[in-house]
CSV table of C-alpha atoms and ligand atoms in Angstrom, one decimal:
chain,number,residue,atom,x,y,z
A,1,MET,CA,87.7,92.3,64.1
A,2,THR,CA,90.7,93.9,62.7
A,3,THR,CA,94.2,93.0,63.2
A,4,VAL,CA,95.6,96.1,61.6
A,5,PRO,CA,98.2,97.3,63.9
A,6,ALA,CA,97.3,100.5,66.0
A,7,PRO,CA,99.2,103.4,64.8
A,8,SER,CA,102.5,103.9,66.7
A,9,PRO,CA,102.5,107.5,67.6
A,10,ALA,CA,106.0,108.3,68.7
A,11,PRO,CA,105.9,111.4,71.0
A,12,ALA,CA,108.9,113.4,70.4
A,13,GLY,CA,112.0,113.2,72.7
A,14,VAL,CA,110.5,110.3,74.8
A,15,SER,CA,112.5,107.3,75.4
A,16,ALA,CA,109.6,104.8,75.9
A,17,TRP,CA,105.9,105.1,75.9
A,18,VAL,CA,102.8,103.2,76.3
A,19,SER,CA,100.1,103.6,73.8
A,20,VAL,CA,96.7,102.5,74.4
A,21,ASP,CA,94.0,101.6,71.7
A,22,LEU,CA,90.8,102.8,73.0
A,23,ASP,CA,88.9,101.2,70.0
A,24,ALA,CA,90.2,97.8,71.2
A,25,VAL,CA,88.8,98.6,74.7
A,26,ARG,CA,85.5,99.5,73.2
A,27,ASP,CA,85.4,96.4,71.0
A,28,ASN,CA,86.5,94.1,73.8
A,29,VAL,CA,83.8,95.4,76.0
A,30,ALA,CA,81.3,94.9,73.2
A,31,GLU,CA,82.3,91.4,72.8
A,32,LEU,CA,81.9,90.8,76.5
A,33,VAL,CA,78.4,92.5,76.3
A,34,ARG,CA,77.5,90.2,73.5
A,35,ARG,CA,78.8,87.0,75.7
A,36,ALA,CA,77.3,88.2,78.9
A,37,ALA,CA,73.8,89.0,77.6
A,38,PRO,CA,71.3,89.2,79.2
A,39,ALA,CA,73.6,90.0,82.3
A,40,GLN,CA,75.0,93.6,82.3
A,41,VAL,CA,78.8,94.3,82.2
A,42,LEU,CA,80.6,96.1,84.8
A,43,ALA,CA,84.0,97.1,83.4
A,44,VAL,CA,86.8,96.9,86.2
A,45,VAL,CA,89.1,99.9,85.8
A,46,LYS,CA,90.9,99.7,89.2
A,47,GLY,CA,94.7,100.1,89.2
A,48,ASP,CA,94.5,103.0,86.7
A,49,ALA,CA,92.7,100.8,84.3
A,50,TYR,CA,95.2,97.9,84.7
A,51,GLY,CA,97.9,100.5,83.7
A,52,HIS,CA,95.9,101.6,80.7
A,53,GLY,CA,94.7,105.1,82.0
A,54,LEU,CA,91.6,105.3,84.2
A,55,VAL,CA,89.4,108.1,82.6
A,56,PRO,CA,89.8,107.4,78.9
A,57,VAL,CA,89.5,103.7,79.4
A,58,ALA,CA,86.4,104.1,81.5
A,59,ARG,CA,84.9,106.2,78.7
A,60,ALA,CA,85.9,103.7,76.1
A,61,ALA,CA,84.3,100.9,78.1
A,62,LEU,CA,81.0,102.8,78.4
A,63,ALA,CA,81.1,103.4,74.5
A,64,GLY,CA,81.4,99.6,74.3
A,65,GLY,CA,78.3,98.9,76.2
A,66,ALA,CA,79.4,98.6,79.8
A,67,THR,CA,76.7,99.8,82.0
A,68,TRP,CA,78.7,99.8,85.2
A,69,LEU,CA,82.3,100.8,86.2
A,70,GLY,CA,84.2,98.9,89.1
A,71,VAL,CA,87.2,100.3,91.2
A,72,ALA,CA,88.9,99.0,94.3
A,73,GLN,CA,89.6,102.2,96.1
A,74,LEU,CA,87.2,105.0,96.8
A,75,ALA,CA,89.7,107.5,95.5
A,76,GLU,CA,89.6,105.9,92.1
A,77,ALA,CA,85.8,106.2,92.0
A,78,LEU,CA,86.1,109.8,93.0
A,79,GLU,CA,88.7,110.5,90.3
A,80,LEU,CA,86.2,109.2,87.7
A,81,ARG,CA,83.4,111.3,89.1
A,82,ALA,CA,85.8,114.4,89.1
A,83,ALA,CA,86.4,113.7,85.4
A,84,GLY,CA,82.7,114.0,84.7
A,85,VAL,CA,81.9,110.3,84.4
A,86,THR,CA,78.3,109.7,85.6
A,87,ALA,CA,78.1,106.1,85.0
A,88,PRO,CA,76.9,103.8,88.1
A,89,LEU,CA,80.1,103.1,89.9
A,90,LEU,CA,81.0,100.4,92.4
A,91,SER,CA,84.0,100.5,94.8
A,92,TRP,CA,85.0,97.7,97.1
A,93,ILE,CA,87.9,99.0,99.2
A,94,PHE,CA,87.9,101.7,101.8
A,95,PRO,CA,89.7,101.8,105.1
A,96,PRO,CA,88.3,102.8,108.5
A,97,GLY,CA,88.0,106.7,108.6
A,98,ALA,CA,87.3,107.0,104.9
A,99,ASP,CA,85.0,109.7,103.6
A,100,VAL,CA,82.0,107.4,103.0
A,101,ALA,CA,79.7,110.5,103.1
A,102,GLY,CA,81.7,111.9,100.3
A,103,ALA,CA,81.0,108.8,98.3
A,104,VAL,CA,77.2,109.0,99.2
A,105,ASP,CA,77.3,112.7,97.9
A,106,ALA,CA,79.1,111.4,94.5
A,107,ASP,CA,76.6,108.6,94.0
A,108,ILE,CA,79.2,105.9,94.5
A,109,GLU,CA,78.0,102.6,95.5
A,110,VAL,CA,80.2,101.1,98.3
A,111,THR,CA,80.7,97.6,99.2
A,112,VAL,CA,79.6,96.3,102.8
A,113,GLY,CA,81.9,93.4,103.4
A,114,SER,CA,82.1,93.5,107.3
A,115,ALA,CA,80.2,94.8,110.5
A,116,TRP,CA,82.5,98.0,110.6
A,117,THR,CA,81.8,98.8,106.9
A,118,LEU,CA,78.1,98.7,107.6
A,119,ASP,CA,78.5,100.9,110.6
A,120,ALA,CA,80.5,103.4,108.6
A,121,VAL,CA,78.0,103.5,105.8
A,122,VAL,CA,75.0,103.7,108.2
A,123,ALA,CA,76.8,106.6,109.8
A,124,ALA,CA,77.5,108.3,106.5
A,125,ALA,CA,73.8,108.0,105.5
A,126,ARG,CA,72.5,109.5,108.9
A,127,GLU,CA,74.9,112.4,108.4
A,128,ARG,CA,73.5,113.0,105.0
A,129,GLY,CA,70.0,112.3,105.7
A,130,ARG,CA,69.7,110.1,102.6
A,131,PRO,CA,70.1,106.5,102.2
A,132,ALA,CA,73.5,105.0,101.0
A,133,ARG,CA,73.4,102.6,98.0
A,134,VAL,CA,75.3,99.6,99.1
A,135,GLN,CA,76.3,96.2,97.7
A,136,VAL,CA,77.0,93.5,100.1
A,137,LYS,CA,79.8,91.0,99.7
A,138,VAL,CA,79.7,87.5,100.8
A,139,ASP,CA,82.8,85.4,101.0
A,140,THR,CA,81.6,82.1,99.3
A,141,GLY,CA,85.1,80.6,99.6
A,142,LEU,CA,87.9,82.8,98.3
A,143,GLY,CA,89.0,83.6,101.9
A,144,ARG,CA,89.6,87.2,101.2
A,145,GLY,CA,87.3,90.0,101.3
A,146,GLY,CA,83.6,89.7,102.2
A,147,ILE,CA,81.4,88.3,105.1
A,148,LEU,CA,82.3,84.6,105.8
A,149,THR,CA,81.0,82.9,109.0
A,150,ASP,CA,78.8,85.8,110.4
A,151,TRP,CA,76.6,85.9,107.2
A,152,PRO,CA,73.4,85.2,109.1
A,153,GLU,CA,74.0,88.1,111.7
A,154,MET,CA,75.1,90.4,108.9
A,155,VAL,CA,72.0,89.6,106.9
A,156,GLU,CA,69.9,90.6,110.0
A,157,ARG,CA,72.0,93.8,110.4
A,158,VAL,CA,71.6,94.6,106.7
A,159,ALA,CA,67.9,94.2,106.8
A,160,GLY,CA,67.7,96.4,109.9
A,161,ALA,CA,69.7,99.1,108.3
A,162,ARG,CA,67.5,98.9,105.3
A,163,ALA,CA,64.3,99.1,107.4
A,164,GLU,CA,65.6,102.2,109.0
A,165,GLY,CA,66.1,103.8,105.7
A,166,ALA,CA,69.9,104.1,106.0
A,167,VAL,CA,70.8,101.9,103.1
A,168,GLU,CA,69.5,100.8,99.8
A,169,VAL,CA,70.6,97.4,99.0
A,170,THR,CA,71.4,97.4,95.2
A,171,GLY,CA,73.6,94.3,94.9
A,172,VAL,CA,75.0,91.2,96.5
A,173,TRP,CA,78.3,89.8,95.2
A,174,SER,CA,81.3,87.5,95.6
A,175,HIS,CA,84.5,86.5,93.9
A,176,PHE,CA,86.1,83.3,92.8
A,177,ALA,CA,89.2,81.8,94.0
A,178,TRP,CA,89.8,79.5,90.9
A,179,ALA,CA,87.9,81.2,87.9
A,180,ASP,CA,90.8,80.6,85.8
A,181,ALA,CA,90.5,76.8,86.4
A,182,PRO,CA,86.8,76.5,85.4
A,183,GLN,CA,86.6,72.8,86.2
A,184,HIS,CA,88.1,73.2,89.7
A,185,PRO,CA,85.6,71.9,92.3
A,186,THR,CA,85.6,75.2,94.2
A,187,VAL,CA,84.0,77.1,91.2
A,188,ARG,CA,80.7,74.9,91.5
A,189,ALA,CA,80.8,75.1,95.3
A,190,GLN,CA,81.2,78.9,95.4
A,191,GLN,CA,78.1,79.2,93.0
A,192,VAL,CA,76.1,77.0,95.2
A,193,ARG,CA,77.1,78.9,98.3
A,194,PHE,CA,76.4,82.3,96.6
A,195,LEU,CA,72.9,81.2,95.7
A,196,GLU,CA,72.4,80.0,99.3
A,197,ALA,CA,73.5,83.3,100.6
A,198,CYS,CA,71.2,85.2,98.4
A,199,ALA,CA,68.3,83.0,99.5
A,200,GLU,CA,69.1,83.9,103.2
A,201,LEU,CA,68.9,87.6,102.2
A,202,GLU,CA,65.8,87.2,100.5
A,203,ARG,CA,64.3,85.5,103.4
A,204,ALA,CA,65.2,88.5,105.5
A,205,GLY,CA,63.2,90.5,102.9
A,206,VAL,CA,66.3,91.9,101.0
A,207,ARG,CA,66.2,91.1,97.4
A,208,PRO,CA,68.9,93.1,95.6
A,209,PRO,CA,68.4,93.5,91.9
A,210,LEU,CA,72.0,92.8,91.1
A,211,ARG,CA,73.7,89.5,92.0
A,212,HIS,CA,77.2,89.1,90.6
A,213,LEU,CA,80.1,86.7,90.8
A,214,ALA,CA,81.9,86.5,87.6
A,215,ASN,CA,85.4,88.0,86.7
A,216,SER,CA,86.9,87.8,83.1
A,217,ALA,CA,87.6,84.0,83.3
A,218,ALA,CA,84.1,83.2,84.5
A,219,THR,CA,82.4,85.6,82.1
A,220,LEU,CA,84.3,83.8,79.1
A,221,THR,CA,84.1,80.2,80.4
A,222,ASN,CA,81.2,79.8,82.8
A,223,PRO,CA,77.8,81.2,81.7
A,224,ALA,CA,76.2,79.6,84.8
A,225,ALA,CA,78.1,82.2,86.8
A,226,HIS,CA,76.8,85.3,84.9
A,227,PHE,CA,73.8,86.0,87.2
A,228,ASP,CA,72.6,89.6,86.6
A,229,LEU,CA,76.0,91.3,85.9
A,230,VAL,CA,79.7,90.2,85.3
A,231,ARG,CA,82.8,92.0,86.3
A,232,PRO,CA,85.4,91.6,83.7
A,233,GLY,CA,88.8,93.4,84.1
A,234,LEU,CA,91.7,91.6,82.2
A,235,ALA,CA,89.6,90.8,79.2
A,236,VAL,CA,88.6,94.4,78.9
A,237,TYR,CA,92.2,95.0,78.0
A,238,GLY,CA,92.4,92.3,75.4
A,239,LEU,CA,94.2,89.8,77.6
A,240,SER,CA,93.3,86.1,78.1
A,241,PRO,CA,92.4,85.3,81.7
A,242,VAL,CA,92.7,81.7,80.8
A,243,PRO,CA,95.9,81.5,78.6
A,244,ASP,CA,95.9,77.8,78.9
A,245,LEU,CA,92.5,77.6,77.2
A,246,GLY,CA,93.5,80.1,74.6
A,247,ASP,CA,95.0,83.4,73.6
A,248,SER,CA,93.0,86.7,73.5
A,249,ALA,CA,92.3,86.3,69.8
A,250,HIS,CA,90.7,82.9,70.6
A,251,PHE,CA,88.3,84.7,72.7
A,252,GLY,CA,87.6,87.6,70.2
A,253,LEU,CA,89.5,90.1,72.0
A,254,ARG,CA,92.7,92.2,71.1
A,255,GLU,CA,95.4,93.7,73.3
A,256,ALA,CA,94.9,97.4,73.9
A,257,MET,CA,98.3,98.1,75.3
A,258,ARG,CA,101.5,98.5,73.3
A,259,VAL,CA,104.9,99.5,74.8
A,260,THR,CA,107.5,100.9,72.6
A,261,ALA,CA,111.0,102.2,73.3
A,262,ARG,CA,113.7,103.7,71.2
A,263,LEU,CA,117.1,102.4,71.2
A,264,THR,CA,119.4,104.9,72.7
A,265,LEU,CA,122.6,103.2,71.7
A,266,VAL,CA,123.6,100.7,68.9
A,267,LYS,CA,127.4,99.5,69.0
A,268,ARG,CA,129.7,96.8,67.9
A,269,ALA,CA,131.0,94.3,70.3
A,270,ARG,CA,133.5,91.5,70.0
A,271,ALA,CA,132.9,87.9,70.7
A,272,GLY,CA,133.3,87.2,74.4
A,273,GLN,CA,131.9,90.5,75.7
A,274,GLY,CA,130.1,90.2,79.0
A,275,VAL,CA,126.8,92.4,79.0
A,276,SER,CA,125.2,94.2,81.7
A,277,TYR,CA,125.6,93.6,85.4
A,278,GLY,CA,127.2,90.3,86.4
A,279,HIS,CA,127.9,89.4,82.8
A,280,GLU,CA,125.2,86.8,82.7
A,281,TYR,CA,125.1,87.1,78.9
A,282,VAL,CA,128.3,86.8,77.0
A,283,THR,CA,128.5,87.4,73.1
A,284,GLU,CA,129.3,84.3,71.4
A,285,ARG,CA,130.5,86.2,68.1
A,286,ASP,CA,131.2,89.6,66.9
A,287,THR,CA,127.8,91.4,67.0
A,288,VAL,CA,125.8,94.6,67.5
A,289,LEU,CA,124.4,95.4,70.8
A,290,GLY,CA,121.4,97.7,71.2
A,291,LEU,CA,120.6,99.6,74.5
A,292,VAL,CA,116.8,99.7,75.4
A,293,PRO,CA,116.0,102.6,77.7
A,294,MET,CA,113.6,100.7,79.9
A,295,GLY,CA,114.1,98.9,83.2
A,296,TYR,CA,112.6,97.8,86.3
A,297,ALA,CA,111.8,101.5,87.3
A,298,ASP,CA,109.7,101.5,84.2
A,299,GLY,CA,107.9,98.2,85.0
A,300,ILE,CA,110.1,95.7,83.2
A,301,PRO,CA,110.4,92.8,85.6
A,302,ARG,CA,114.0,92.3,86.8
A,303,GLY,CA,113.1,88.6,86.9
A,304,ALA,CA,112.7,88.7,83.0
A,305,GLY,CA,116.6,89.1,82.4
A,306,GLN,CA,117.9,86.8,79.7
A,307,ARG,CA,114.3,85.9,78.7
A,308,GLY,CA,112.1,89.0,78.1
A,309,PRO,CA,111.0,89.0,74.5
A,310,VAL,CA,111.1,92.3,72.2
A,311,LEU,CA,110.5,92.8,68.6
A,312,VAL,CA,113.2,94.9,66.6
A,313,ARG,CA,112.5,95.4,62.8
A,314,GLY,CA,110.4,92.3,62.7
A,315,ARG,CA,112.8,90.1,64.6
A,316,ARG,CA,112.0,88.6,68.0
A,317,LEU,CA,115.0,89.0,70.4
A,318,ARG,CA,115.4,88.4,74.1
A,319,VAL,CA,116.8,90.6,76.7
A,320,ALA,CA,120.6,90.0,77.0
A,321,GLY,CA,121.7,89.8,80.4
A,322,ARG,CA,120.3,91.5,83.5
A,323,VAL,CA,117.4,94.0,83.4
A,324,CYS,CA,118.7,97.3,85.2
A,325,MET,CA,116.7,100.0,86.8
A,326,ASP,CA,116.5,102.2,83.6
A,327,GLN,CA,117.8,100.0,80.8
A,328,PHE,CA,118.5,96.6,79.3
A,329,VAL,CA,120.4,95.3,76.5
A,330,VAL,CA,119.6,93.2,73.3
A,331,ASP,CA,121.9,91.5,71.0
A,332,LEU,CA,120.8,92.6,67.8
A,333,GLY,CA,123.2,90.3,65.7
A,334,PRO,CA,126.2,91.0,63.4
A,335,GLY,CA,124.2,92.1,60.5
A,336,TYR,CA,122.1,94.9,62.1
A,337,ASP,CA,122.6,98.1,60.2
A,338,GLY,CA,120.3,100.3,62.2
A,339,SER,CA,121.1,103.0,64.6
A,340,ALA,CA,120.0,104.9,67.8
A,341,GLY,CA,116.4,105.9,67.6
A,342,ASP,CA,115.1,102.6,66.1
A,343,GLU,CA,111.9,101.4,67.7
A,344,VAL,CA,111.5,98.4,69.7
A,345,VAL,CA,108.2,96.7,70.5
A,346,VAL,CA,108.4,95.7,74.0
A,347,LEU,CA,104.8,94.3,74.1
A,348,GLY,CA,102.0,94.5,71.9
A,349,ARG,CA,99.6,92.3,70.0
A,350,GLY,CA,100.2,88.7,69.7
A,351,ALA,CA,98.1,88.4,66.5
A,352,ASP,CA,100.6,90.8,64.8
A,353,GLY,CA,103.8,88.8,65.9
A,354,GLU,CA,104.5,90.9,68.8
A,355,PRO,CA,105.5,89.9,72.2
A,356,THR,CA,102.4,90.1,74.6
A,357,ALA,CA,102.0,90.6,78.3
A,358,GLU,CA,101.5,86.9,78.6
A,359,HIS,CA,105.0,86.4,77.1
A,360,TRP,CA,106.5,88.6,79.6
A,361,ALA,CA,104.6,87.1,82.4
A,362,GLU,CA,106.0,83.7,81.4
A,363,ALA,CA,109.6,85.0,81.2
A,364,ALA,CA,109.2,86.6,84.6
A,365,GLY,CA,107.3,83.9,86.5
A,366,THR,CA,104.2,86.0,87.0
A,367,ILE,CA,100.8,86.8,85.3
A,368,SER,CA,99.9,89.2,82.7
A,369,TYR,CA,97.9,91.4,85.1
A,370,GLU,CA,101.2,92.5,86.9
A,371,ILE,CA,103.0,93.2,83.7
A,372,VAL,CA,100.4,95.8,82.5
A,373,THR,CA,99.5,97.2,85.7
A,374,ARG,CA,103.1,97.9,86.7
A,375,MET,CA,104.0,100.0,83.6
A,376,ALA,CA,105.3,102.9,85.3
A,377,PRO,CA,103.6,106.3,85.6
A,378,ARG,CA,106.8,107.8,84.2
A,379,LEU,CA,106.0,106.3,80.8
A,380,PRO,CA,103.8,108.7,78.8
A,381,ARG,CA,100.4,107.2,77.9
A,382,VAL,CA,99.3,107.9,74.4
A,383,HIS,CA,95.7,107.1,73.7
A,384,VAL,CA,94.6,106.4,70.3
A,385,GLY,CA,91.2,105.8,68.9
A,386,GLY,CA,88.0,106.4,70.8
A,387,GLN,CA,86.4,109.7,71.4
A,388,ARG,CA,88.5,111.7,73.7
B,401,PLP,C1,89.9,92.8,89.9
B,401,PLP,C2,88.6,92.3,90.1
B,401,PLP,C3,87.7,91.9,89.1
B,401,PLP,C4,88.4,91.6,87.8
B,401,PLP,O1,89.2,90.4,87.5
B,401,PLP,P1,89.6,89.8,86.2
B,401,PLP,O2,90.3,88.6,86.5
B,401,PLP,O3,90.8,90.9,85.8
B,401,PLP,O4,88.7,89.9,85.2
B,401,PLP,C5,86.5,91.5,89.3
B,401,PLP,N1,86.1,91.6,90.6
B,401,PLP,C6,86.8,91.9,91.6
B,401,PLP,C7,86.2,91.9,93.0
B,401,PLP,C8,88.1,92.2,91.6
B,401,PLP,O5,88.9,92.7,92.5
């Protein structure tokens, strides 16, 4: 796999932007397909493809060999269909009153994770006069979505809806609580419970072709959880879901997102100058300060003040002082001879020495998922590579 940096297309007149390497997405998915085989890969593209851009990423994931796409909200699935994406599509969140009939029309598979969702789907199927394709979600221990204590009754009801011709059950699935800690006892317990739940469905005459349980972490670390299909999200974007076990390069993945800004001001400051709100940073010597035009309105976590890493002319620097709404400051050092307009890599590829979403997550006390997903819509997305 190449480690050549993706070109950094610099859109004119823009302070900061997100470039997304679609070839990295495609190659990451191809790697996941290789690791998951013979299980299929459903690429999770919820949350605007974790901030990377829904439609271009979906196409790149399909080019890499994903046979399914997964989203949380029905609206995200409809957006993919509106863009002409025809691949099988699974959605797992809709509220009471949602247009489930519209989802049936658009060939979107919806998740039945409760009695009321089954009722809504059956009503939509009757309205349309054709079966709705559904996947049933069992809560095997996460304690979040899915059918928990009333699984036996729901199995009966699902079997009844199927017998009536209201639903076609194409899948049964669940989600881990501790996939990022593969040795955690709940991992094994959830797998056992999942198999039991599948067996109960089967005894009721329902044998869905797709059983699935694995997110990125389980895809990469737990082949016993692959079943018929895996649902990686984070790994599609080249980020490690188990940073304690290795960075993304270790898993044969590469980061798809790079966030770049242009310094809007470079100025000299004397020793003892307080920097940014509250003067949490004070210069220790005469130096040169640079103003980076990104702040928490752009997705830079305020909690990464004094710590968030950036790369300027090949040097790793940290945020000096607090992160503001639209900007933060870096201490470029006394010898800096650059000027406004110089590029700052805010996050990119670890293998190229750039700070990563994982580094920002450590600086802000969060996870890399939140760093990439929160890059604000006001930052232009520039997609490179792929076939657009
Ligand atoms: C988000 C999500 C995934 C993907 O999780 P990653 O940890 O990003 O791989 C898989 N399945 C479900 C149900 C999800 O909500």
